[in-house]
XYZ file of C-alpha atoms in Angstrom:
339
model
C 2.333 -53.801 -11.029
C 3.511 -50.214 -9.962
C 2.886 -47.435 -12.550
C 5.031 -44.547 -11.197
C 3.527 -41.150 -12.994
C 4.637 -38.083 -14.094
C 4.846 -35.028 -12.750
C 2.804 -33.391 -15.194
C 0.172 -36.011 -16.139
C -3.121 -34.906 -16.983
C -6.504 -36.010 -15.340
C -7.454 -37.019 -19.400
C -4.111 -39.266 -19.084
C -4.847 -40.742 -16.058
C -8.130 -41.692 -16.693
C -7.465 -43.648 -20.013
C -4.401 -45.098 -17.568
C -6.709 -46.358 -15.262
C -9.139 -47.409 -17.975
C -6.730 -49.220 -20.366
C -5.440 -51.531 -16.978
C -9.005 -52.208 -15.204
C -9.640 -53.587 -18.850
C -6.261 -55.985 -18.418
C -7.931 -57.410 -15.190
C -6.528 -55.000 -13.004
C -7.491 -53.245 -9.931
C -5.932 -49.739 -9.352
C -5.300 -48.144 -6.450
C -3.756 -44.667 -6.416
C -1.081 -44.123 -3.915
C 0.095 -40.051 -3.362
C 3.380 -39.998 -1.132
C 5.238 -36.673 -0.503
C 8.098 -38.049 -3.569
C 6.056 -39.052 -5.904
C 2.695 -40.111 -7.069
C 2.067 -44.094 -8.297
C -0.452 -46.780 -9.265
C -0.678 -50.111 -7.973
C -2.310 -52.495 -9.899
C -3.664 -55.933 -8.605
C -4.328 -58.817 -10.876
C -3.223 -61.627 -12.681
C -3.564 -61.346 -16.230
C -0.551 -61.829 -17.992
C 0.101 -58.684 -20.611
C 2.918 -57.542 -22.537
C 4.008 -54.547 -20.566
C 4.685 -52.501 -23.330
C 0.939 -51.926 -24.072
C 0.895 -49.663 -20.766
C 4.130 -48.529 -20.574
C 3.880 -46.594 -24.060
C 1.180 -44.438 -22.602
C 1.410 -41.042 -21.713
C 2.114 -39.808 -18.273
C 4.286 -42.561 -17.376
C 7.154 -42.310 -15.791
C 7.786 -46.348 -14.753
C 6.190 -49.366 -15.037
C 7.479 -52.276 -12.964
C 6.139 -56.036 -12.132
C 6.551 -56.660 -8.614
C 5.201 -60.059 -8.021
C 5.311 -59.577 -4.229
C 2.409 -59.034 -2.353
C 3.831 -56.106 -0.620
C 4.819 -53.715 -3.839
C 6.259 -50.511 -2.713
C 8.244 -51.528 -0.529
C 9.703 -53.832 -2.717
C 13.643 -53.611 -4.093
C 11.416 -55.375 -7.495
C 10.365 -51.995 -8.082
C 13.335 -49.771 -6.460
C 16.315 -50.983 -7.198
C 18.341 -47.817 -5.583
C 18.083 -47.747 -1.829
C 16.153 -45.332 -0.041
C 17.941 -42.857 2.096
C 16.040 -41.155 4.943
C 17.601 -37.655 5.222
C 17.004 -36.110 8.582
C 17.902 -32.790 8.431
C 20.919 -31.565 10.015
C 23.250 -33.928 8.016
C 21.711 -36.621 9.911
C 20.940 -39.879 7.716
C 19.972 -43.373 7.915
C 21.112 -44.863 4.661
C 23.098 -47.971 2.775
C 26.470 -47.620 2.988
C 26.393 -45.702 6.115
C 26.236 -46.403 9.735
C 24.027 -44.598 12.236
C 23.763 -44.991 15.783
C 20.897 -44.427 17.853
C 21.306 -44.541 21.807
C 19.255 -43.469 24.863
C 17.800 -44.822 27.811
C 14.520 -47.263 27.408
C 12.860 -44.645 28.722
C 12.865 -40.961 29.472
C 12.705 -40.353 33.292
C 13.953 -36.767 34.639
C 15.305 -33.728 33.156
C 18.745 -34.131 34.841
C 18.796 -37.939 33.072
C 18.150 -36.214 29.977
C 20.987 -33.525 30.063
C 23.502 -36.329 31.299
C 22.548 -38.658 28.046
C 22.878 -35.496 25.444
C 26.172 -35.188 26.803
C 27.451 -38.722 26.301
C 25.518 -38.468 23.268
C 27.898 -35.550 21.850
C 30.938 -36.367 23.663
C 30.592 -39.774 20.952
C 29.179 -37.949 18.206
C 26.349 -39.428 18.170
C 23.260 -37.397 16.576
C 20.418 -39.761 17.185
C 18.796 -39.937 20.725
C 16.462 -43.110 21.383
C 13.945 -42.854 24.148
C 10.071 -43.531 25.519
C 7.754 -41.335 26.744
C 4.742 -43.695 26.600
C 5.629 -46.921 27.572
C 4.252 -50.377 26.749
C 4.958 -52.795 29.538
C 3.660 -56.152 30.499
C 2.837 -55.006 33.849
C 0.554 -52.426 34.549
C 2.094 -51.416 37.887
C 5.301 -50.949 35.929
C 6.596 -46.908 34.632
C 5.040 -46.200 31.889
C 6.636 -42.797 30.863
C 6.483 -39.083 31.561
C 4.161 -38.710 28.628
C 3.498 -35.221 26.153
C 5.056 -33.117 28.664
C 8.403 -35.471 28.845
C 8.379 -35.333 25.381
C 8.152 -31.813 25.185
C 11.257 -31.097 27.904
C 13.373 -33.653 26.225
C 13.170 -31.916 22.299
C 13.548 -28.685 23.674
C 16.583 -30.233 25.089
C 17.569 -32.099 21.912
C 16.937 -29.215 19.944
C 19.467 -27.582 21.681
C 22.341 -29.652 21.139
C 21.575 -30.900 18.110
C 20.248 -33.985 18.672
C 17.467 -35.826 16.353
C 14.435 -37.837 18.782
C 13.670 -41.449 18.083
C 10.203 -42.472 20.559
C 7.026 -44.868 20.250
C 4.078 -43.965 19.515
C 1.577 -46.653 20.495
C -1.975 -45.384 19.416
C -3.545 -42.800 17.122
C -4.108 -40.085 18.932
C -0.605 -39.496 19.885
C 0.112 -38.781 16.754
C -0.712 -35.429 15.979
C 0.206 -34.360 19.270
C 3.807 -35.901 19.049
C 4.608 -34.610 15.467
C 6.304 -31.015 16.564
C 8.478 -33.159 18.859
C 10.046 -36.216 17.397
C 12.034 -37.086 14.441
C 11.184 -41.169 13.923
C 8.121 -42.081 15.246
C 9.195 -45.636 16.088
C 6.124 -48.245 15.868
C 7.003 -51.068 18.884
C 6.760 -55.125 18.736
C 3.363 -54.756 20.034
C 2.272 -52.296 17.519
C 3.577 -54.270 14.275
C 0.368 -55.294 13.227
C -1.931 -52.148 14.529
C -3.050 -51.433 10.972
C -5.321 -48.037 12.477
C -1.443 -46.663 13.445
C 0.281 -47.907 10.209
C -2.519 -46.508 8.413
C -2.106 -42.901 10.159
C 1.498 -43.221 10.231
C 0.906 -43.333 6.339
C -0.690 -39.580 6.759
C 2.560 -37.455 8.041
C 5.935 -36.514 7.024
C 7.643 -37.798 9.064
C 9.931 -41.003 9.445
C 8.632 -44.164 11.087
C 10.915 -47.032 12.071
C 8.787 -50.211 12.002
C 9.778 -52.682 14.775
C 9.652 -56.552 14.074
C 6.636 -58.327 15.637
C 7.611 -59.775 18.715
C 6.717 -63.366 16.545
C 6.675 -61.828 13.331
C 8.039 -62.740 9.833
C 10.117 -61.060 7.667
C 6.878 -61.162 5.290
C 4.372 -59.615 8.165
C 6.885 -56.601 8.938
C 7.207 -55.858 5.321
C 3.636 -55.912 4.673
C 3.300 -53.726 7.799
C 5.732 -51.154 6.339
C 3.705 -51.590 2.848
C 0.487 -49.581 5.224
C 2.380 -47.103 5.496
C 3.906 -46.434 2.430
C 0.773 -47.207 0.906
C -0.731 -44.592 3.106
C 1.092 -41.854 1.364
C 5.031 -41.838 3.562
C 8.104 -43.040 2.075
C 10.041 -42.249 4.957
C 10.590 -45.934 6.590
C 13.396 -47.751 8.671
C 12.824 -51.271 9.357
C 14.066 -52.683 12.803
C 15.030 -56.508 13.197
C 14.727 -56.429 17.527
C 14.740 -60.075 17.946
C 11.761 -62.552 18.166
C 10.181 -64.408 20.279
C 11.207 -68.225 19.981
C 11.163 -71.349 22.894
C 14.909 -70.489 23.705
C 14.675 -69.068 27.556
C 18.623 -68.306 27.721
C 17.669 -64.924 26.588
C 14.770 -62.300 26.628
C 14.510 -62.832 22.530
C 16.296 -64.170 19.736
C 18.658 -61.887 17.215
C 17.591 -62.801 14.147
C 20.676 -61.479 11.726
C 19.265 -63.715 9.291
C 16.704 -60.816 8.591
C 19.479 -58.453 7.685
C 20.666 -59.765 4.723
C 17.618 -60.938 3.583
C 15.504 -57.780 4.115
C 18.332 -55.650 2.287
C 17.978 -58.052 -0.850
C 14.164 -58.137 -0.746
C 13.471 -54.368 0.284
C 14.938 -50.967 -0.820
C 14.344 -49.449 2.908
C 17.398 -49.253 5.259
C 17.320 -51.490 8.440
C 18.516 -51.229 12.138
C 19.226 -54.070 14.219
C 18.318 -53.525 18.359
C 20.533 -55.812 20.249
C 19.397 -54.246 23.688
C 16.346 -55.867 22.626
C 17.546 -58.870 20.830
C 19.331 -60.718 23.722
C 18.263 -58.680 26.619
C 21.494 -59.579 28.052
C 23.553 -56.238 29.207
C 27.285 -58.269 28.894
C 25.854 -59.298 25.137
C 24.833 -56.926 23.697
C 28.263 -55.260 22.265
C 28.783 -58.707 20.048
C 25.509 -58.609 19.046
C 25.626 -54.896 17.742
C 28.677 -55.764 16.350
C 27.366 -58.851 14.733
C 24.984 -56.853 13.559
C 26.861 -54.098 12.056
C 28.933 -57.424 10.098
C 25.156 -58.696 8.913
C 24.693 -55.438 6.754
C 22.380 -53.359 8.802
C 22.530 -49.582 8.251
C 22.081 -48.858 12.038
C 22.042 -50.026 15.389
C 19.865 -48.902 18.354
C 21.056 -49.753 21.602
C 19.954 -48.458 25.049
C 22.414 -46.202 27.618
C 22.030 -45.198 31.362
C 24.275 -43.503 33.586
C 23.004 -45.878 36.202
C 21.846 -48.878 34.296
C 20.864 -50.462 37.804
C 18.675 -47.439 38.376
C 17.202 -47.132 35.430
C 13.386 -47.186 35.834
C 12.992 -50.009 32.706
C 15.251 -52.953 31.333
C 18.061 -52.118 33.054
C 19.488 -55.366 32.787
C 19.898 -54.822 28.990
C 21.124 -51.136 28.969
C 24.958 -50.215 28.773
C 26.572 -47.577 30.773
C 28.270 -44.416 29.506
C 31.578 -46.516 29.281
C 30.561 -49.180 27.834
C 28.581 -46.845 25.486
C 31.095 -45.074 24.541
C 33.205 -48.585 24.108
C 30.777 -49.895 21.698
C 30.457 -47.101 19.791
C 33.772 -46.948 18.676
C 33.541 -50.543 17.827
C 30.619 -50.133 15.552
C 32.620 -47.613 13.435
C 35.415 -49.434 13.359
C 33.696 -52.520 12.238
C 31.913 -50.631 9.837
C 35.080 -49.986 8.198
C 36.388 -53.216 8.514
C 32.847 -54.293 6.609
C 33.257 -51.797 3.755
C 36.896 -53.089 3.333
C 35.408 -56.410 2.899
C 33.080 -55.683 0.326
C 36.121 -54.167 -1.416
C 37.140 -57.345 -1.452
C-alpha cells in the first residue's frame, strides 16, 4: 500500500500510523521526496482499508498490488509532468524533442548544434561527456570540463542539457551543469547510481536495459523515486534481441504499455533503436504515433565525422526535416484521439 501524508502530520500521528499497519502485517518504509512525503507498506494481509484510511494525518491511501509502487499509475492516476524551468516540459499530451550529437566533441561543434537547435525551436540539447563504449580505444568524452563549456554555452541560448552520468561520483560534480541526468543501457540496473540519483533534485531519464523488461526498468525507476526524486522520464531505446538487421530492436510495444502501467512520461530513442541513419525518421515518427511524450534523436553537422555512432546520427537537414514531422504527427495523433 502507499499512505500519502499530510502536510501537517504530527510525529504522535505518525507513530500510531506506523503502529496500527506493522500490527496488519505490514512493513513500513518511509519515503521523503521533494513533493510530498509517503509510506509504503509491504505485506499481504488482507484489511478493510478504511481502518487506516480514517486515521489522522492522511492524505491517501492506495493498494498498489505491483511490486514497484510509486511509480505506479495504481496509485497516481494523473500523469506526472516534469517542469524544467524556462517553459520547458516533458509531459502527456505534449511533445518534446531532444537532439544533439552522441557526444560532445569541440566548442565550435557545440555552437553549430545550439544553432540548429534554435533555428527548430528546439529547447532540449542531448549530449555525452563521459562516454560508455565497448571499446576502450574508442572517445570517451571531453569529461567535467566539456561539460562545463557546453552549459555555459546552453545557458546562453537557452537551451536545457540532457547527459549520462555513469557512476557516483559524477554526480555531485555534474549537478550545477545539467538538466536530466540521463542513466544509460548499461547503467539500468546500477542500483549504487539509482540509489544516489534518488538524493538530488534534479530529473533523471532512465534508459531501458539493453535486455531489459518493461518490469526491470520500472523497478529501476522505483530506486529512485524511492530514494526521495519524483522527477523521472523513462526511455524505451530499443533492446537487444537475435535480429542482426539492426544495432537493436524498437520496442513501441513499451509505449503504450508503460503509459497504462506508469504515471511517468516516456521518450522513445530511435537513433538508438535501429541504429540505422536512413531509419530513424519512421521510427521517431512511429514513435511519436505509439504515444510517447518525447523523442531523442542524435544530430551532427558532419554525421560521417562525428567521433561516435555516426552511422545513426541525422544531419542538420534531415534534423530539421524530422522535426517538423514529429510536430506534425503529433497533431495528427491528438486529432485521432479526438476521434
Amino acid at each position: 500500500m502507499i499512505i500519502q501524508l499530510k502536510q501537517d502530520i504530527s510525529e504522535r500521528q505518525k507513530e500510531s500510523l506506523i503502529k496500527e499497519v506493522n500490527e496488519i502485517g505490514y512493513k513500513i518504509t518511509e519515503v521523503k521526496t521533494q513533493l510530498g512525503d509517503y509510506l509504503v507498506g509491504i505485506g499481504k494481509s488482507d484489511f478493510d482499508i478504511r481502518r487506516i484510511g480514517q486515521k489522522e494525518g492522511i492524505e491517501d491511501i492506495h493498494i498498489v498490488s505491483d511490486e514497484y509502487k510509486l511509480v505506479s499509475k495504481k496509485w497516481k492516476a494523473k500523469p506526472t509532468s516534469i517542469d524544467l524551468g524556462d517553459g520547458v516540459f516533458i509531459k502527456d499530451g505534449d511533445m518534446a524533442i531532444m537532439a544533439g550529437p552522441c557526444s560532445i566533441e569541440s566548442e565550435e561543434q557545440i555552437r553549430k548544434v545550439i544553432q540548429h537547435l534554435k533555428d527548430n525551436n528546439i529547447k532540449m540539447m542531448r549530449g555525452g561527456v563521459f562516454k560508455p563504449r565497448s571499446s576502450p580505444y574508442a572517445f570517451r568524452g571531453l569529461g567535467l570540463e566539456g561539460l562545463k563549456l557546453w552549459y555555459e554555452l546552453a545557458q546562453e541560448a537557452g537551451i536545457k542539457i540532457v547527459t549520462e552520468v555513469m557512476q557516483v561520483s559524477q554526480i555531485e560534480e555534474m549537478y550545477p551543469y545539467v538538466d536530466i541526468y540521463q542513466v544509460g543501457a548499461r547503467n539500468t540496473q546500477n542500483f549504487n547510481l539509482l540509489d544516489e540519483l534518488g538524493k538530488v533534485d534534479k530529473a533523471v531519464m532512465i534508459k531501458r536495459g539493453i535486455s531489459g523488461t518493461i518490469e526491470e526498468l520500472l523497478q529501476s525507476a522505483e530506486y529512485v523515486f524511492s530514494g526521495g526524486n519524483e522527477k523521472l522520464i523513462l526511455c524505451e531505446r530499443g533492446i537487444r534481441t537475435y535480429e542482426k538487421a539492426s544495432r537493436n530492436t524498437l520496442d513501441l510495444n513499451a509505449v503504450p504499455i508503460l503509459k497504462a502501467k506508469s504515471h511517468l512520461p516516456v521518450v522513445v530513442d530511435p537513433s538508438h533503436g535501429i541504429g540505422i541513419r536512413a531509419y530513424v525518421p519512421q521510427m521517431a515518427l512511429s514513435g511519436v504515433m505509439s504515444g510517447a511524450d518525447g523523442i531523442i534523436y542524435e544530430t551532427h553537422e558532419i554525421p560521417e565525422k562525428a567521433y561516435s555512432d555516426g552511422q545513426q546520427t541525422l544531419d542538420f537537414a534531415q534534423s530539421a526535416l524530422l522535426a517538423d514531422q514529429i510536430r506534425k504527427t503529433f497533431a495528427m495523433r491528438k486529432t485521432f484521439a479526438l476521434l
